[in-house]
Coordinates of C-alpha atoms in Angstrom, one line a residue:
X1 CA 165.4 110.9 11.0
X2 CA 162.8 109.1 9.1
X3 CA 161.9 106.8 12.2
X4 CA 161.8 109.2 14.7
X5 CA 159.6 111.5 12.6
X6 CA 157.1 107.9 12.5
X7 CA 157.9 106.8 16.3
X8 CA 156.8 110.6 17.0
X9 CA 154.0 110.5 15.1
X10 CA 152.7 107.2 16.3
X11 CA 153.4 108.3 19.8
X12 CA 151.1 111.0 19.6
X13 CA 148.8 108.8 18.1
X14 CA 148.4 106.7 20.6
X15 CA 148.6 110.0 23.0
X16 CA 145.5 111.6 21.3
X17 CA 143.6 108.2 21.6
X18 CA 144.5 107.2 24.9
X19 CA 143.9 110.7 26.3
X20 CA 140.4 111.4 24.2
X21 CA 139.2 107.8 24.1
X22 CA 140.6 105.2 26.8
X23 CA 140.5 107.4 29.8
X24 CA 137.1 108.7 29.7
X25 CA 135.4 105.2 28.9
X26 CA 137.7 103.8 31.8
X27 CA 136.5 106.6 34.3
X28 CA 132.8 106.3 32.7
X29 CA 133.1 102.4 33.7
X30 CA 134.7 102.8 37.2
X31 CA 132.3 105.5 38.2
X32 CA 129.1 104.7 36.5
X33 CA 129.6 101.3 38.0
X34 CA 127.0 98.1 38.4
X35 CA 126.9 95.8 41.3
X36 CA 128.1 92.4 40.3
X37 CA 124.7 90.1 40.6
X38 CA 123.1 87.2 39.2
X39 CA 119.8 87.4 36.6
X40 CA 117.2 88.9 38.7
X41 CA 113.9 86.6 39.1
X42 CA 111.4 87.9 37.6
X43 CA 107.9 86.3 38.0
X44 CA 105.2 86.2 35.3
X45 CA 103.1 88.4 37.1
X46 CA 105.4 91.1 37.3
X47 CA 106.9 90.7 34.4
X48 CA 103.0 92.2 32.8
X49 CA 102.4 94.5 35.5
X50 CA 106.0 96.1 34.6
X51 CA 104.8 95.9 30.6
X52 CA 101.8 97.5 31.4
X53 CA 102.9 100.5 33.5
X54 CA 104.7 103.6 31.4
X55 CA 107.5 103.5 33.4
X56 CA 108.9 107.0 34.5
X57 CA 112.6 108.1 36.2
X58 CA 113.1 111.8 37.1
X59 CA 116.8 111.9 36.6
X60 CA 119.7 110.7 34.9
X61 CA 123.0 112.0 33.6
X62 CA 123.4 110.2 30.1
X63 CA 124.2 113.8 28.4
X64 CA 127.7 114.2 30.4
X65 CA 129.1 110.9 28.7
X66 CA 130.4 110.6 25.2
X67 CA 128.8 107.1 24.4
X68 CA 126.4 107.0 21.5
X69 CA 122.9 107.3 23.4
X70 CA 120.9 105.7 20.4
X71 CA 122.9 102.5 20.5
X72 CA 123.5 100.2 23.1
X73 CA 126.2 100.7 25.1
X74 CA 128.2 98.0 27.1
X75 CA 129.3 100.7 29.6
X76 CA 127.0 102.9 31.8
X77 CA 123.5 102.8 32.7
X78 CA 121.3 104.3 29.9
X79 CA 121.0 104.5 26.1
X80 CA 117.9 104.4 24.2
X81 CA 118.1 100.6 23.7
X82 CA 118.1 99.9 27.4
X83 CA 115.6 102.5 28.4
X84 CA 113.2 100.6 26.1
X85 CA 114.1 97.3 27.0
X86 CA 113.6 98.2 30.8
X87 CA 109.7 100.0 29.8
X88 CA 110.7 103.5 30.2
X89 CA 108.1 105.5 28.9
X90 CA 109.3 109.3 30.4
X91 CA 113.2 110.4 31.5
X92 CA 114.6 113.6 32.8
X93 CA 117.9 114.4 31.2
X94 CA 119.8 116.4 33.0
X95 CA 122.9 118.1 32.2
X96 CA 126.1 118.2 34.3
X97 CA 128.4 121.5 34.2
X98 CA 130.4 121.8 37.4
X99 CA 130.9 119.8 40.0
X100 CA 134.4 120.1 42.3
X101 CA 137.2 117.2 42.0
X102 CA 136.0 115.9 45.4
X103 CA 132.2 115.8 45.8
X104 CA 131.5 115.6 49.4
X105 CA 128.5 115.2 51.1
X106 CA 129.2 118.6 52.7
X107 CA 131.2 120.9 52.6
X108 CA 132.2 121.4 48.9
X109 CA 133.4 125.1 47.3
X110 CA 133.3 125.8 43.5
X111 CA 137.3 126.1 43.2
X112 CA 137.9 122.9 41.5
X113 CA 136.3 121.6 38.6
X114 CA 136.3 118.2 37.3
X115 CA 134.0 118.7 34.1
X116 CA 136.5 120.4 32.4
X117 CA 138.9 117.9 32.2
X118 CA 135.9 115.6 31.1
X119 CA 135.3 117.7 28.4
X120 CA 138.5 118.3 27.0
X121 CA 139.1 114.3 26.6
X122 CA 135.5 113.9 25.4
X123 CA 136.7 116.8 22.8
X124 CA 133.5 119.1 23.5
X125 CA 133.6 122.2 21.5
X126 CA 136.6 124.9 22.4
X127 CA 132.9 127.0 23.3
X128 CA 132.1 125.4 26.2
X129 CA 135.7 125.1 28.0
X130 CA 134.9 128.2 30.0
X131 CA 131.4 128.8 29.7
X132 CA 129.3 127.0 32.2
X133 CA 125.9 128.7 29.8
X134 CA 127.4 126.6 26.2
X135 CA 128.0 123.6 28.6
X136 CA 124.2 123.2 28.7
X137 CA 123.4 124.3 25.7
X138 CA 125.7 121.9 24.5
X139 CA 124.1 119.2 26.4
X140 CA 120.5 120.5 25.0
X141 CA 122.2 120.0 21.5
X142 CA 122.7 116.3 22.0
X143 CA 119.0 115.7 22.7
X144 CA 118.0 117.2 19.5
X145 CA 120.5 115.0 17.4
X146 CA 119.3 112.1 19.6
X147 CA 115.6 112.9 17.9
X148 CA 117.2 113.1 14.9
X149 CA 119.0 110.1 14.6
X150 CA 115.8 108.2 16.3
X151 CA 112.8 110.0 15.3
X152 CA 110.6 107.0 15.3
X153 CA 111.6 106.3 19.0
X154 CA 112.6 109.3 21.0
X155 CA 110.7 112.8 21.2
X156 CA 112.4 115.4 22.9
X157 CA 109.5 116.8 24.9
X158 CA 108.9 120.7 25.2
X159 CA 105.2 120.6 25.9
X160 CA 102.6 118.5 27.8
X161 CA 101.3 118.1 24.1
X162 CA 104.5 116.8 23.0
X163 CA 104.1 114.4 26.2
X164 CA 100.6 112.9 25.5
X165 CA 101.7 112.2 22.0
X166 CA 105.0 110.8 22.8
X167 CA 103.3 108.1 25.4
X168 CA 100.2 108.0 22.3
X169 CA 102.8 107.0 19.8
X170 CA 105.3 105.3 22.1
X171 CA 107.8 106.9 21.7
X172 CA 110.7 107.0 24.7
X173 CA 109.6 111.0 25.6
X174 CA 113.0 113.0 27.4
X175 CA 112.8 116.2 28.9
X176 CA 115.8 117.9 29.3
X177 CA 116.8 119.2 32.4
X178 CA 120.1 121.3 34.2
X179 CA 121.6 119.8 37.6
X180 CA 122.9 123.3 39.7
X181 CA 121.7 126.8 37.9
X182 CA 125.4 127.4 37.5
X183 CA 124.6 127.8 33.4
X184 CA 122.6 130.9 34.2
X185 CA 125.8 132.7 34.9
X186 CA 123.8 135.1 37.3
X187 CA 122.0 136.3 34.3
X188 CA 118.2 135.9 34.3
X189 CA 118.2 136.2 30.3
X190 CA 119.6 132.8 30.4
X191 CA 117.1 131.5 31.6
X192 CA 115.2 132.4 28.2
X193 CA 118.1 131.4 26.1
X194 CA 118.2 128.0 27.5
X195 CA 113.9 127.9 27.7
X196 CA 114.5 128.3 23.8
X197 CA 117.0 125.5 24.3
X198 CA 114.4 123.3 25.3
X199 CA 115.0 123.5 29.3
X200 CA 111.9 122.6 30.9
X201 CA 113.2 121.4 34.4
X202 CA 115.5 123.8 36.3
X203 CA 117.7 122.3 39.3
X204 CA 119.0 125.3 41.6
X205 CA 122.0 123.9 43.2
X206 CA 124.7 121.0 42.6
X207 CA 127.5 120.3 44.8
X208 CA 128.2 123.7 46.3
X209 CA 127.1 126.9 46.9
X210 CA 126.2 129.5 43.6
X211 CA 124.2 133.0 42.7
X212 CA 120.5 131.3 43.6
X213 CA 121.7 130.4 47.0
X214 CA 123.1 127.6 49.4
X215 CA 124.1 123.9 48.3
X216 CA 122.8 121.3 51.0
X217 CA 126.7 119.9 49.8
X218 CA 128.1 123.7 50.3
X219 CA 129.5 125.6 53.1
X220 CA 126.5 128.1 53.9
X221 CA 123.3 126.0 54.0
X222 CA 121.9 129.1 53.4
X223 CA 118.4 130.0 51.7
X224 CA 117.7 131.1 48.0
X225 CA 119.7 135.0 46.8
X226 CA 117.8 138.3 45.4
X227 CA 118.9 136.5 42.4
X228 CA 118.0 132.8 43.6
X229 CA 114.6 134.6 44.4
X230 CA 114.4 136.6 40.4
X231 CA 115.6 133.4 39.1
X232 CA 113.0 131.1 40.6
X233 CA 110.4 133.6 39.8
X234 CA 111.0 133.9 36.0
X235 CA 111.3 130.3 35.9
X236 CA 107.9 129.6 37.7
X237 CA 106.1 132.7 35.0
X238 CA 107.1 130.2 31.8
X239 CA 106.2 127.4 33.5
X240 CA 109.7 125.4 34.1
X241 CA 109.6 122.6 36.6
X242 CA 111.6 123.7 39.9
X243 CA 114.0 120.6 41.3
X244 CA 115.6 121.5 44.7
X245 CA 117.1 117.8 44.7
X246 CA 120.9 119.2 45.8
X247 CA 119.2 122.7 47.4
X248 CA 119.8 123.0 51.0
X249 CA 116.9 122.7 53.5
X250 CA 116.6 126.8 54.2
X251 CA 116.5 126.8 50.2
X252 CA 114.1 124.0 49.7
X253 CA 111.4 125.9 52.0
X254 CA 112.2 129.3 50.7
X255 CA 111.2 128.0 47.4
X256 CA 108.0 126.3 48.9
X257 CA 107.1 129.9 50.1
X258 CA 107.4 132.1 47.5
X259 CA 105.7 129.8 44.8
X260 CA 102.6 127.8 44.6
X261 CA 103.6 125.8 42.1
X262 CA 104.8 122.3 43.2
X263 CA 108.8 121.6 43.2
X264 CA 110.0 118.1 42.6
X265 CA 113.2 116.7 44.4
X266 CA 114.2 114.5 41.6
X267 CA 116.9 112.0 43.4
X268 CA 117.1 111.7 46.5
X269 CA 116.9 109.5 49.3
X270 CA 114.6 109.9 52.9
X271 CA 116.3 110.8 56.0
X272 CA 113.9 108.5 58.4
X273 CA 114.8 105.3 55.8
X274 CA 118.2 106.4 55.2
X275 CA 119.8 108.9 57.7
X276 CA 122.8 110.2 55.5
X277 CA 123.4 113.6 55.0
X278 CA 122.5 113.3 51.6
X279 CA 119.1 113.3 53.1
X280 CA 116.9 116.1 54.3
X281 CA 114.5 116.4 57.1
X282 CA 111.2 113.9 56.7
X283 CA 109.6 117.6 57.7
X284 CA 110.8 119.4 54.9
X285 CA 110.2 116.6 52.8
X286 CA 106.3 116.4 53.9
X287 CA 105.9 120.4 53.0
X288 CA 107.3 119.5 49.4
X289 CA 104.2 116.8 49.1
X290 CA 101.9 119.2 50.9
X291 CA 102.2 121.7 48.1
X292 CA 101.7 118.9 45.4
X293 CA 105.5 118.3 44.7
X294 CA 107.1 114.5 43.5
X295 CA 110.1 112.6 45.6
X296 CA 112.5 110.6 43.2
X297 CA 113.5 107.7 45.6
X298 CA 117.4 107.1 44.4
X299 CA 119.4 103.9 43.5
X300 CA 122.9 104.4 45.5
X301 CA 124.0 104.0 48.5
X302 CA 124.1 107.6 50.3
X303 CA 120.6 108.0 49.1
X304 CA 119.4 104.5 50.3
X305 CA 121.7 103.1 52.1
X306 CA 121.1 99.4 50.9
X307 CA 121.9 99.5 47.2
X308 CA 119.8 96.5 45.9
X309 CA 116.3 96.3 44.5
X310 CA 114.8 95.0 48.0
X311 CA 116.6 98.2 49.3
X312 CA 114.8 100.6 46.9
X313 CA 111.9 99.2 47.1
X314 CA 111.9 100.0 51.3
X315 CA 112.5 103.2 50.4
X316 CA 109.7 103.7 48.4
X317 CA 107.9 101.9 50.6
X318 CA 108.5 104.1 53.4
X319 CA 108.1 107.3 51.4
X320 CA 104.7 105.8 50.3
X321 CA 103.8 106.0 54.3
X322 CA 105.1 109.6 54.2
X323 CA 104.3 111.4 51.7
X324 CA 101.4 109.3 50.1
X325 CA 101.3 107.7 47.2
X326 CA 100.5 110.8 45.2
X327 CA 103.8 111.9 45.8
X328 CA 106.5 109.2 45.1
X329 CA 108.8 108.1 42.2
X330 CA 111.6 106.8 40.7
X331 CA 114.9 109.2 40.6
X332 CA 118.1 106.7 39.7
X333 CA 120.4 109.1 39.2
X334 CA 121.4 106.7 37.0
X335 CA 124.8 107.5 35.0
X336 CA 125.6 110.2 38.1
X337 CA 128.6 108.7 38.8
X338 CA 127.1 106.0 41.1
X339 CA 127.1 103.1 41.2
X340 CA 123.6 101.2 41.2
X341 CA 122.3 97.4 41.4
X342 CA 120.9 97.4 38.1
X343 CA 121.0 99.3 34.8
X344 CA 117.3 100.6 33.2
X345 CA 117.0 97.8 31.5
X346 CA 116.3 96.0 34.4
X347 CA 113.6 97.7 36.0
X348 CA 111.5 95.3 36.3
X349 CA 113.4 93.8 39.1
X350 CA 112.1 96.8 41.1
X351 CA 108.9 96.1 40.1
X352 CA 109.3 92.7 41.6
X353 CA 110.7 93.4 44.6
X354 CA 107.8 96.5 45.6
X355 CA 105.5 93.2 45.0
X356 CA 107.5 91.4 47.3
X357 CA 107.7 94.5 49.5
X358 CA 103.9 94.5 49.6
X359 CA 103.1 96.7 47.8
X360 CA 99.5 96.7 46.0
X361 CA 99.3 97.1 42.2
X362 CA 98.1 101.0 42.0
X363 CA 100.9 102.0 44.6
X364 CA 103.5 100.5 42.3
X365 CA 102.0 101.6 38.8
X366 CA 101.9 105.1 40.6
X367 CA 105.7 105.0 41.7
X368 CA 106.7 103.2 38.9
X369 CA 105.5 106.4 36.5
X370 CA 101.6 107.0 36.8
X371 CA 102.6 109.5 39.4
X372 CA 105.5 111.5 36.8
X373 CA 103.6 111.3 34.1
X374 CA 101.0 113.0 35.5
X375 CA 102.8 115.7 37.4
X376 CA 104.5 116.3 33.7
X377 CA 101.0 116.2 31.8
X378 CA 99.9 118.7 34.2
X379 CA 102.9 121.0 35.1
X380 CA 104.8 121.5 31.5
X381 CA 103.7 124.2 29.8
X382 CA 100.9 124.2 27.1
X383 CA 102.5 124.5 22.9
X384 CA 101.5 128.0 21.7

């Protein structure tokens, strides 16, 4: 009886650790994948135009994974190590809540739910198994004790005050973000709770349908709610960031009219480069520059449809002709599940290959981050 009380034990032992630390690295390796490649060549000359430029990404999904973001990690594609080494000077966290088991690029409902699972073997608090709301807050949390345990190198940035002196001081500055306004729960006082949070970038759909309207990945493809509409609205009055990056098209232009404050699509890639249906209309996607809005150009495949840097840098390229310069920028989705040629400590390679591209140097210091930086300088709101 003595042994099979130890074989029991070890068994759930091994169990425990299999279930909440094996499979989520394995699944965080196989879906947060890099493309097998050789050292990128980097020249001397863009090596210092990279050092020089305050490199900027509007989206990546480092809060959903259980890895230690101050340390460097060998699985994934950011941590704080790497997002130094690769000149990152501003990133959008965005947190992750509920996405279905199968995310299509159309067509997805909000029966399934793969987070869940994710949680449970990342062992998230028992609060956030059923509450979409604690699942960001949760994910806000992890920001603040990423300042905490690196307070000489990251800032968790609230204000365009807490901006300027992040880049001042250099310090790595993150603004947190939510991917799908499923947290909100349909009520608008969650909006304020998660504000208080530190929420500064909204996202109004993921991968389907919810209470602020149609998904472009969903089954309506319709425009923005009474409550989409009171959402976007109380958002816009404290001065959150609006990113329509999953919304469908009638959304995307119902924001653009009720609001003169300019949206960002924060991954993405351009249907007339890339004609996936992860893609909007080039139309659609002119309005959102006309009213003074920012493009993330993506790093995978449905966005881009060549995943390397030569293939990003087209992209950009072509959204530069498009849009303007003004209006262009980097949006990885890096740590999305996706898998991307490089991690962010290799963005110089993208620097690179816009100069081989031919690109001039204020185009790519703009796309690289002169263009984010600014739109956040001048669209956060003011401290006080």
């Amino acid at each position: 009886m003595k042994w099979l009380a130890i074989f029991t034990v070890a068994l759930i032992f091994v169990g425990v650790n299999v279930f909440f630390g094996v499979l989520p690295q394995r699944f965080d390796r196989q879906h947060n994948a890099i493309i097998p490649h050789a050292q990128f060549a980097v020249s001397p000359e863009a090596k210092a135009l990279h050092a020089s430029i305050p490199v900027a990404d509007l989206h990546a999904d480092m809060l959903l994974w259980g890895r230690d973001p101050a340390k460097r990690q060998a699985r994934g594609h950011t941590d704080l190590v790497r997002l130094k080494e690769g000149g990152v000077a501003l990133q959008i966290f965005t947190a992750v809540t509920k996405v279905p088991n199968d995310m299509k690029l159309r067509g997805n409902t909000d029966e399934t739910d793969s987070v869940t699972l994710l949680m449970l073997a990342q062992a998230w608090p028992p609060r956030t198994w059923k509450s979409i709301y604690e699942r960001a807050a949760f994910q806000a949390a992890r920001l603040e004790k990423l300042e905490q345990d690196a307070p000489g190198e990251f800032f968790f940035v609230k204000t365009k005050e807490d901006l300027q002196r992040a880049i001042n001081t250099g310090k790595l500055a993150g603004v947190y973000g939510i991917e799908g306004a499923h947290p909100l729960e349909g009520e608008l006082e969650n909006i304020d709770r998660l504000y208080d949070a530190g929420l500064r970038v909204m996202g109004l759909q993921h991968f389907f349908d919810n209470e602020l309207g149609g998904s472009l990945h969903g089954i309506s493809q319709a425009g923005l709610t009474p409550f989409g509409e009171a959402a976007v609205d109380h958002a816009v009055a404290k001065d959150m960031i609006i990113d329509v990056a999953h919304s469908s098209e009638a959304v995307v232009r119902d924001v653009l009219a009720r609001t003169n404050k300019p949206v960002i699509v924060s991954h993405t890639g351009l249907k007339g480069a890339c004609d996936s249906e992860r893609n909007i209309s080039d139309e659609t996607m002119k309005m959102v520059a006309a009213k003074g809005g920012l493009v993330g150009i993506g790093y995978w495949e449905s966005a881009i449809c060549d995943p390397t840097p030569k293939g990003i840098a087209k992209s950009i390229a072509y959204g530069v002709g498009l849009l303007g310069v003004d209006h262009v920028a980097l949006g990885s989705d890096f740590d999305g599940t996706v898998t991307t040629p490089f991690d962010t400590s290799e963005l110089a390679a993208l620097t690179q290959a816009l100069m081989d591209e031919g690109l001039d140097e204020a185009t790519i210091r703009a796309v690289m981050g002169e263009n984010a930086v600014r739109f956040f300088l001048e669209n956060l709101p003011a401290a006080g």
